[in-house]
XYZ file of N, CA and C in Angstrom:
516
model
N 174.877 191.455 -17.117
C 175.392 189.789 -16.851
C 176.860 190.044 -17.742
N 178.156 189.390 -16.972
C 179.051 188.944 -18.224
C 179.067 187.508 -17.789
N 179.246 186.892 -19.308
C 179.512 185.732 -19.695
C 180.438 184.903 -20.256
N 180.954 183.759 -20.250
C 182.059 183.028 -20.893
C 181.703 181.580 -21.341
N 181.728 182.113 -22.818
C 181.370 181.058 -24.173
C 182.508 180.056 -23.852
N 182.092 179.135 -24.401
C 183.158 177.876 -25.055
C 183.201 177.754 -26.509
N 183.967 177.737 -27.554
C 183.270 177.484 -28.835
C 184.107 176.090 -29.409
N 183.784 175.640 -29.894
C 184.336 174.231 -30.357
C 184.098 174.035 -31.635
N 184.621 173.225 -32.691
C 184.276 172.602 -33.676
C 185.349 171.510 -34.234
N 185.006 170.612 -35.325
C 185.761 169.878 -35.634
C 185.725 168.951 -36.927
N 185.047 170.180 -37.763
C 184.572 169.970 -39.187
C 184.845 171.442 -39.443
N 185.275 171.345 -40.834
C 185.106 172.498 -41.656
C 186.148 173.677 -41.349
N 186.052 174.500 -41.150
C 187.330 175.992 -41.031
C 187.169 176.347 -39.632
N 187.488 175.630 -38.784
C 187.124 176.609 -37.359
C 187.362 177.559 -36.978
N 188.427 178.046 -37.353
C 188.735 179.811 -36.705
C 187.946 180.330 -37.728
N 188.086 180.142 -39.081
C 186.698 180.813 -39.547
C 185.403 181.235 -39.223
N 185.095 179.643 -38.816
C 183.675 179.647 -38.114
C 183.443 180.242 -37.024
N 184.793 180.325 -36.083
C 184.380 180.792 -34.825
C 184.483 182.650 -34.929
N 184.869 183.031 -35.964
C 185.202 184.451 -36.054
C 183.854 184.432 -36.692
N 183.293 184.447 -37.686
C 181.968 184.563 -37.700
C 180.657 184.456 -36.839
N 180.888 183.308 -35.985
C 179.755 183.113 -34.613
C 180.004 184.579 -33.858
N 181.061 184.900 -33.172
C 181.808 186.032 -32.468
C 180.854 187.568 -33.257
N 181.098 187.417 -34.873
C 180.729 188.463 -35.198
C 179.302 188.874 -35.492
N 178.563 187.522 -35.196
C 177.315 187.692 -34.860
C 176.628 187.914 -33.968
N 177.127 187.388 -32.704
C 177.061 188.057 -31.515
C 177.376 189.245 -31.250
N 178.376 189.747 -31.827
C 178.619 191.143 -30.985
C 177.703 191.976 -32.068
N 177.362 191.764 -32.779
C 176.228 192.425 -33.581
C 174.837 192.716 -33.015
N 174.492 191.845 -32.543
C 172.909 191.967 -31.495
C 173.230 193.301 -30.540
N 172.196 194.140 -30.734
C 172.566 194.939 -29.971
C 172.759 194.855 -28.063
N 172.541 194.037 -27.757
C 172.657 193.969 -26.238
C 174.042 192.923 -25.859
N 174.837 192.770 -27.077
C 175.383 191.644 -26.153
C 176.924 192.364 -26.998
N 178.115 191.978 -26.690
C 179.213 193.018 -26.840
C 180.712 192.202 -26.307
N 181.248 191.389 -27.391
C 182.577 190.355 -26.988
C 183.513 191.310 -26.212
N 183.520 191.226 -25.210
C 185.283 191.706 -24.590
C 186.472 191.160 -24.836
N 186.338 189.974 -24.608
C 187.799 189.557 -25.139
C 187.829 187.629 -25.731
N 188.952 187.622 -26.566
C 188.320 186.013 -26.992
C 190.012 185.386 -26.822
N 189.987 184.002 -26.411
C 190.885 183.458 -26.064
C 191.977 183.104 -27.995
N 193.023 182.469 -27.556
C 193.395 181.778 -28.768
C 192.656 180.700 -29.425
N 193.263 180.483 -30.180
C 192.364 178.828 -30.914
C 193.264 177.424 -29.909
N 192.890 176.972 -29.667
C 193.323 175.695 -29.429
C 192.992 174.155 -30.169
N 193.952 173.134 -30.298
C 193.742 171.861 -30.692
C 193.434 170.670 -29.584
N 192.592 169.808 -29.232
C 192.180 168.995 -28.554
C 191.913 167.711 -28.966
N 192.437 166.607 -28.435
C 191.601 165.323 -28.771
C 189.951 165.090 -28.572
N 189.392 164.678 -29.565
C 187.806 164.552 -28.703
C 187.681 163.803 -27.437
N 186.455 164.386 -27.037
C 186.153 163.965 -25.809
C 185.202 163.480 -25.382
N 184.796 161.980 -25.339
C 183.320 161.424 -25.262
C 182.771 161.732 -26.874
N 183.496 161.418 -27.533
C 182.660 161.915 -29.137
C 184.008 161.434 -30.614
N 183.118 161.133 -31.328
C 183.798 160.706 -32.128
C 184.157 161.643 -33.129
N 185.001 161.285 -34.424
C 185.787 162.171 -35.520
C 187.260 163.021 -35.253
N 187.482 163.750 -35.919
C 188.810 164.580 -35.973
C 188.917 165.364 -34.700
N 190.109 165.795 -34.608
C 190.443 166.562 -33.655
C 189.565 167.775 -33.117
N 189.279 168.611 -32.335
C 188.597 169.771 -32.190
C 189.600 170.952 -32.047
N 189.328 171.821 -32.259
C 189.759 173.521 -32.181
C 189.038 173.856 -31.512
N 189.345 174.522 -30.680
C 188.804 175.399 -29.072
C 188.533 177.175 -29.172
N 187.830 177.827 -28.344
C 188.237 179.003 -27.682
C 187.206 179.245 -26.946
N 187.483 180.562 -26.284
C 186.583 180.817 -25.214
C 186.435 182.351 -25.502
N 185.193 183.208 -25.049
C 185.125 184.290 -25.271
C 184.506 185.036 -24.317
N 184.625 186.105 -23.427
C 183.847 186.738 -22.479
C 182.997 187.739 -23.359
N 181.971 188.144 -22.456
C 181.135 189.007 -23.427
C 180.197 189.816 -21.943
N 180.067 190.594 -22.331
C 178.992 191.398 -21.767
C 177.227 191.289 -22.127
N 176.048 191.380 -21.801
C 175.062 191.311 -22.262
C 173.821 191.558 -21.018
N 172.856 192.422 -21.520
C 171.683 192.553 -20.635
C 171.178 191.624 -20.931
N 171.131 190.509 -21.761
C 169.576 189.442 -21.729
C 170.093 188.426 -20.567
N 168.853 187.705 -20.425
C 169.319 186.622 -19.605
C 170.187 185.363 -19.509
N 170.696 185.008 -18.630
C 171.053 183.289 -18.954
C 170.629 182.796 -20.401
N 169.237 182.605 -20.271
C 168.227 181.599 -21.057
C 168.587 182.409 -21.956
N 168.067 183.817 -22.494
C 167.963 184.534 -23.730
C 169.345 184.404 -24.259
N 170.703 184.324 -23.922
C 171.584 184.216 -24.429
C 172.011 183.398 -24.837
N 172.019 181.589 -24.102
C 171.768 180.256 -24.874
C 171.217 180.077 -25.979
N 169.382 181.250 -25.933
C 169.166 180.607 -27.254
C 169.789 181.620 -28.677
N 170.278 182.706 -28.059
C 171.176 183.423 -28.998
C 172.236 182.494 -29.570
N 173.011 181.899 -28.856
C 174.214 180.918 -29.125
C 173.847 179.768 -29.771
N 172.316 178.931 -29.425
C 171.909 178.548 -30.355
C 171.551 178.926 -31.850
N 170.943 180.046 -32.047
C 170.187 180.651 -33.035
C 171.536 180.807 -34.167
N 172.763 181.000 -33.451
C 174.029 181.306 -34.009
C 174.650 180.343 -34.817
N 174.647 178.620 -33.552
C 174.721 177.912 -34.494
C 174.194 177.259 -35.446
N 172.995 177.009 -35.643
C 171.791 176.922 -36.530
C 172.515 177.862 -37.861
N 172.401 178.755 -37.498
C 172.849 179.876 -38.893
C 173.952 179.277 -39.423
N 175.197 179.114 -38.523
C 176.516 178.936 -38.886
C 176.507 176.886 -39.754
N 175.213 176.381 -39.394
C 175.365 175.118 -40.070
C 175.270 173.896 -39.228
N 175.318 173.849 -38.038
C 175.040 173.386 -36.736
C 174.017 172.515 -37.197
N 174.631 170.821 -37.434
C 173.573 169.822 -37.151
C 173.658 168.704 -36.045
N 172.662 168.000 -35.905
C 172.782 167.136 -34.321
C 171.985 165.928 -34.643
N 172.719 165.360 -35.488
C 172.469 163.602 -35.970
C 172.084 162.866 -34.716
N 173.442 162.918 -33.731
C 173.379 162.557 -32.571
C 174.160 162.981 -31.865
N 174.247 162.310 -30.459
C 175.023 162.985 -29.211
C 176.538 162.970 -29.392
N 176.897 164.149 -29.589
C 178.253 164.482 -29.728
C 178.802 163.993 -31.028
N 177.887 164.336 -31.718
C 178.759 163.951 -33.367
C 179.273 164.989 -33.674
N 180.231 165.313 -34.943
C 181.037 166.002 -35.324
C 180.139 167.220 -35.574
N 181.027 168.290 -35.635
C 180.095 169.662 -35.504
C 180.940 170.342 -36.313
N 180.314 171.676 -36.878
C 180.863 172.760 -37.577
C 180.843 173.822 -36.447
N 180.401 173.477 -35.874
C 180.681 174.851 -34.639
C 179.408 174.147 -32.893
N 179.835 174.621 -31.920
C 179.249 174.379 -30.431
C 179.571 175.860 -29.837
N 178.484 176.223 -29.510
C 178.325 177.426 -28.671
C 178.151 176.827 -26.955
N 179.009 176.656 -26.383
C 178.679 176.142 -24.819
C 178.235 177.842 -23.881
N 177.001 178.317 -23.605
C 177.536 179.343 -22.046
C 177.952 178.404 -20.707
N 179.587 178.683 -20.753
C 180.208 178.245 -19.809
C 180.032 178.770 -18.325
N 179.986 180.171 -17.704
C 179.714 180.426 -16.639
C 179.422 182.159 -16.770
N 178.617 182.479 -16.109
C 178.093 183.929 -16.046
C 177.680 184.428 -14.594
N 178.095 185.884 -14.615
C 178.157 186.640 -13.112
C 177.166 187.827 -13.388
N 176.204 188.278 -12.304
C 175.452 189.282 -11.965
C 176.310 190.260 -12.581
N 175.670 191.819 -12.796
C 176.042 192.850 -12.335
C 177.117 193.080 -11.229
N 177.159 192.601 -10.595
C 177.833 192.726 -9.512
C 179.084 191.878 -9.289
N 178.923 191.266 -10.213
C 180.313 190.291 -10.091
C 179.982 188.687 -9.763
N 178.534 188.698 -9.107
C 178.754 187.238 -8.293
C 178.118 186.375 -9.128
N 178.948 185.311 -9.165
C 178.389 183.796 -10.242
C 177.569 183.618 -10.397
N 176.892 183.060 -11.005
C 175.419 182.724 -11.577
C 175.210 181.232 -10.862
N 174.431 180.652 -10.532
C 173.932 179.201 -10.480
C 172.941 178.830 -10.706
N 172.784 177.903 -11.963
C 171.573 177.985 -12.885
C 171.606 176.119 -12.893
N 170.494 175.700 -12.435
C 170.101 174.673 -12.635
C 168.573 174.090 -13.078
N 168.358 174.398 -13.924
C 167.460 174.114 -14.861
C 167.473 173.113 -15.894
N 166.226 172.079 -16.260
C 166.558 170.967 -17.200
C 167.223 172.022 -18.455
N 166.787 172.868 -18.849
C 167.489 174.006 -20.379
C 168.935 174.619 -20.027
N 169.471 174.770 -18.666
C 170.391 175.826 -18.675
C 171.306 174.895 -17.364
N 172.093 174.824 -17.219
C 173.163 174.688 -15.835
C 174.401 175.566 -16.369
N 174.301 176.287 -15.410
C 175.880 177.474 -15.005
C 176.076 176.840 -13.216
N 177.265 176.927 -13.463
C 178.260 176.888 -14.635
C 178.165 175.488 -15.004
N 178.863 175.546 -16.373
C 178.808 174.204 -17.109
C 178.697 173.304 -16.587
N 177.930 171.713 -16.151
C 178.446 170.927 -15.537
C 179.033 170.144 -15.811
N 180.039 170.069 -16.579
C 181.222 169.152 -17.100
C 182.689 169.816 -17.113
N 182.306 171.516 -17.115
C 183.743 172.609 -17.216
C 184.963 172.164 -16.825
N 184.659 172.131 -15.187
C 185.877 171.797 -14.135
C 186.770 170.247 -14.469
N 185.844 169.664 -15.544
C 187.059 168.296 -15.424
C 187.207 168.339 -17.156
N 187.066 169.397 -18.024
C 188.022 169.737 -19.532
C 188.609 170.430 -19.857
N 189.727 169.453 -19.919
C 190.729 170.785 -20.371
C 190.576 171.737 -21.740
N 190.054 171.309 -22.605
C 189.505 171.673 -24.005
C 188.610 172.911 -23.634
N 188.020 173.325 -22.412
C 187.253 174.541 -22.086
C 188.239 175.485 -21.024
N 188.683 174.565 -19.892
C 189.572 175.658 -18.845
C 190.875 176.371 -19.639
N 191.633 175.259 -20.679
C 192.758 176.156 -21.016
C 192.195 177.384 -21.855
N 191.158 177.898 -22.579
C 191.212 179.171 -23.419
C 190.377 179.860 -21.994
N 189.879 179.596 -21.427
C 189.461 180.570 -19.983
C 190.255 180.597 -19.180
N 191.594 180.001 -19.122
C 192.512 180.505 -18.371
C 193.275 181.098 -18.924
N 193.556 181.449 -20.177
C 194.233 182.110 -20.988
C 193.483 183.695 -21.065
N 192.041 183.755 -20.624
C 191.668 184.775 -20.183
C 191.367 185.412 -19.483
N 190.999 184.544 -18.182
C 191.300 185.004 -16.625
C 191.829 183.786 -16.307
N 193.066 183.714 -15.575
C 193.398 182.320 -14.628
C 192.570 182.299 -13.398
N 192.513 183.242 -12.675
C 191.716 183.461 -11.294
C 189.982 183.309 -11.579
N 189.597 183.309 -12.841
C 187.999 183.095 -12.778
C 187.365 181.847 -12.215
N 186.242 182.100 -11.240
C 186.024 180.962 -10.390
C 185.621 180.069 -11.102
N 184.484 179.025 -10.856
C 183.882 178.046 -11.399
C 183.147 177.678 -10.014
N 182.168 178.285 -9.481
C 181.538 177.843 -8.400
C 181.457 176.515 -7.915
N 181.817 176.318 -6.625
C 181.620 174.988 -6.073
C 183.353 173.742 -6.221
N 183.954 174.298 -7.774
C 185.030 173.809 -7.884
C 186.542 174.095 -7.818
N 186.516 175.752 -7.692
C 188.195 176.313 -7.739
C 188.047 176.975 -8.856
N 189.004 177.677 -9.064
C 189.314 178.602 -10.199
C 190.135 178.053 -11.703
N 189.737 178.182 -12.860
C 190.270 177.788 -13.683
C 192.004 177.271 -14.081
N 192.791 178.094 -13.254
C 193.981 177.565 -13.724
C 194.379 176.553 -12.373
N 193.630 176.719 -11.491
C 193.955 174.792 -10.715
C 193.155 174.022 -11.384
N 191.968 174.153 -11.768
C 191.719 173.112 -12.651
C 192.119 172.293 -13.604
N 192.599 173.243 -14.582
C 193.148 172.948 -15.465
C 194.348 172.361 -15.214
N 195.173 172.461 -13.825
C 196.230 171.751 -13.619
C 196.171 170.367 -13.231
N 194.773 169.988 -12.842
C 194.120 168.901 -12.560
C 193.478 167.949 -13.448
N 193.770 168.494 -14.832
C 193.170 167.735 -16.310
C 194.760 168.094 -17.062
N 195.984 167.913 -16.340
C 197.268 167.718 -16.748
C 196.753 166.436 -18.260
N 196.612 165.558 -17.804
C 196.323 164.145 -18.687
C 195.780 164.261 -19.890
N 194.841 165.471 -20.001
C 194.392 165.418 -20.856
C 195.375 166.518 -22.335
N 195.414 166.060 -23.647
C 196.197 166.997 -24.349
C 195.903 168.151 -24.919
N 196.213 169.149 -24.990
C 195.482 170.430 -25.338
C 196.712 171.115 -25.903
N 196.680 171.981 -26.652
C 197.441 172.662 -27.857
C 197.222 174.085 -28.114
N 197.789 175.188 -27.507
C 197.671 176.661 -28.175
C 197.895 176.658 -29.696
N 197.305 177.176 -30.561
C 197.593 177.175 -31.407
C 197.858 178.758 -32.108
N 197.032 179.364 -32.001
C 197.194 180.811 -33.029
C 196.110 181.815 -31.980
N 196.071 183.032 -32.587
C 195.282 183.896 -32.509
C 194.279 183.873 -32.825
N 192.982 184.316 -32.636
C 192.062 184.203 -33.524
C 191.581 185.976 -34.323
N 191.678 185.917 -35.728
C 191.547 187.206 -36.005
C 190.303 188.043 -36.145
N 190.037 188.488 -34.567
C 188.772 189.236 -34.462
C 188.581 190.505 -34.794
N 187.570 190.881 -36.003
C 186.699 192.203 -35.746
C 186.013 192.511 -36.013
N 185.599 191.963 -34.634
C 183.629 192.520 -33.758
C 183.835 193.829 -33.407
N 182.759 194.376 -33.523
C 183.006 195.803 -32.742
C 183.739 195.898 -31.387
N 183.585 195.216 -30.207
C 183.562 195.003 -29.251
C 184.875 194.868 -28.823
N 185.058 193.621 -29.762
C 186.665 192.503 -29.011
C 187.617 193.579 -29.234
N 188.732 193.139 -28.401
C 189.657 193.728 -27.890
C 190.814 192.668 -27.713
């Protein structure tokens, strides 16, 4: 499976935490980080606290989508993610945004535990801009490609900051 994940944080050293999160994922025997976007700055959406830093990564895995989500949650916990209330400020947030099967067909999942594509992906510049950097023609099933969807979010402020210094085994 190919998967695209979103990374977000508005507490602490976001860039450093993102690098540690991706290294932890890449260290798993059945996950390989393929690419990572730059770091972006955005205002909170439906949340409190300071500005967010966001990024996206593309990975390859033999895990099921649910098993990958569990790995993302494990990494969040290991890096100090707390959930005192919905949309609380956070050190790390890892979201499974999109996935494709081995033949490239987009996955559609709608369970209480997991929804693919991510249910609000198509309306969130902070997720779309990093994805568009990686793959502008990437399709969000039922909505269009990320570059077109990002143009529809032009009123949401998002600013590219810098490349992330990745040293993970698969990242290029």
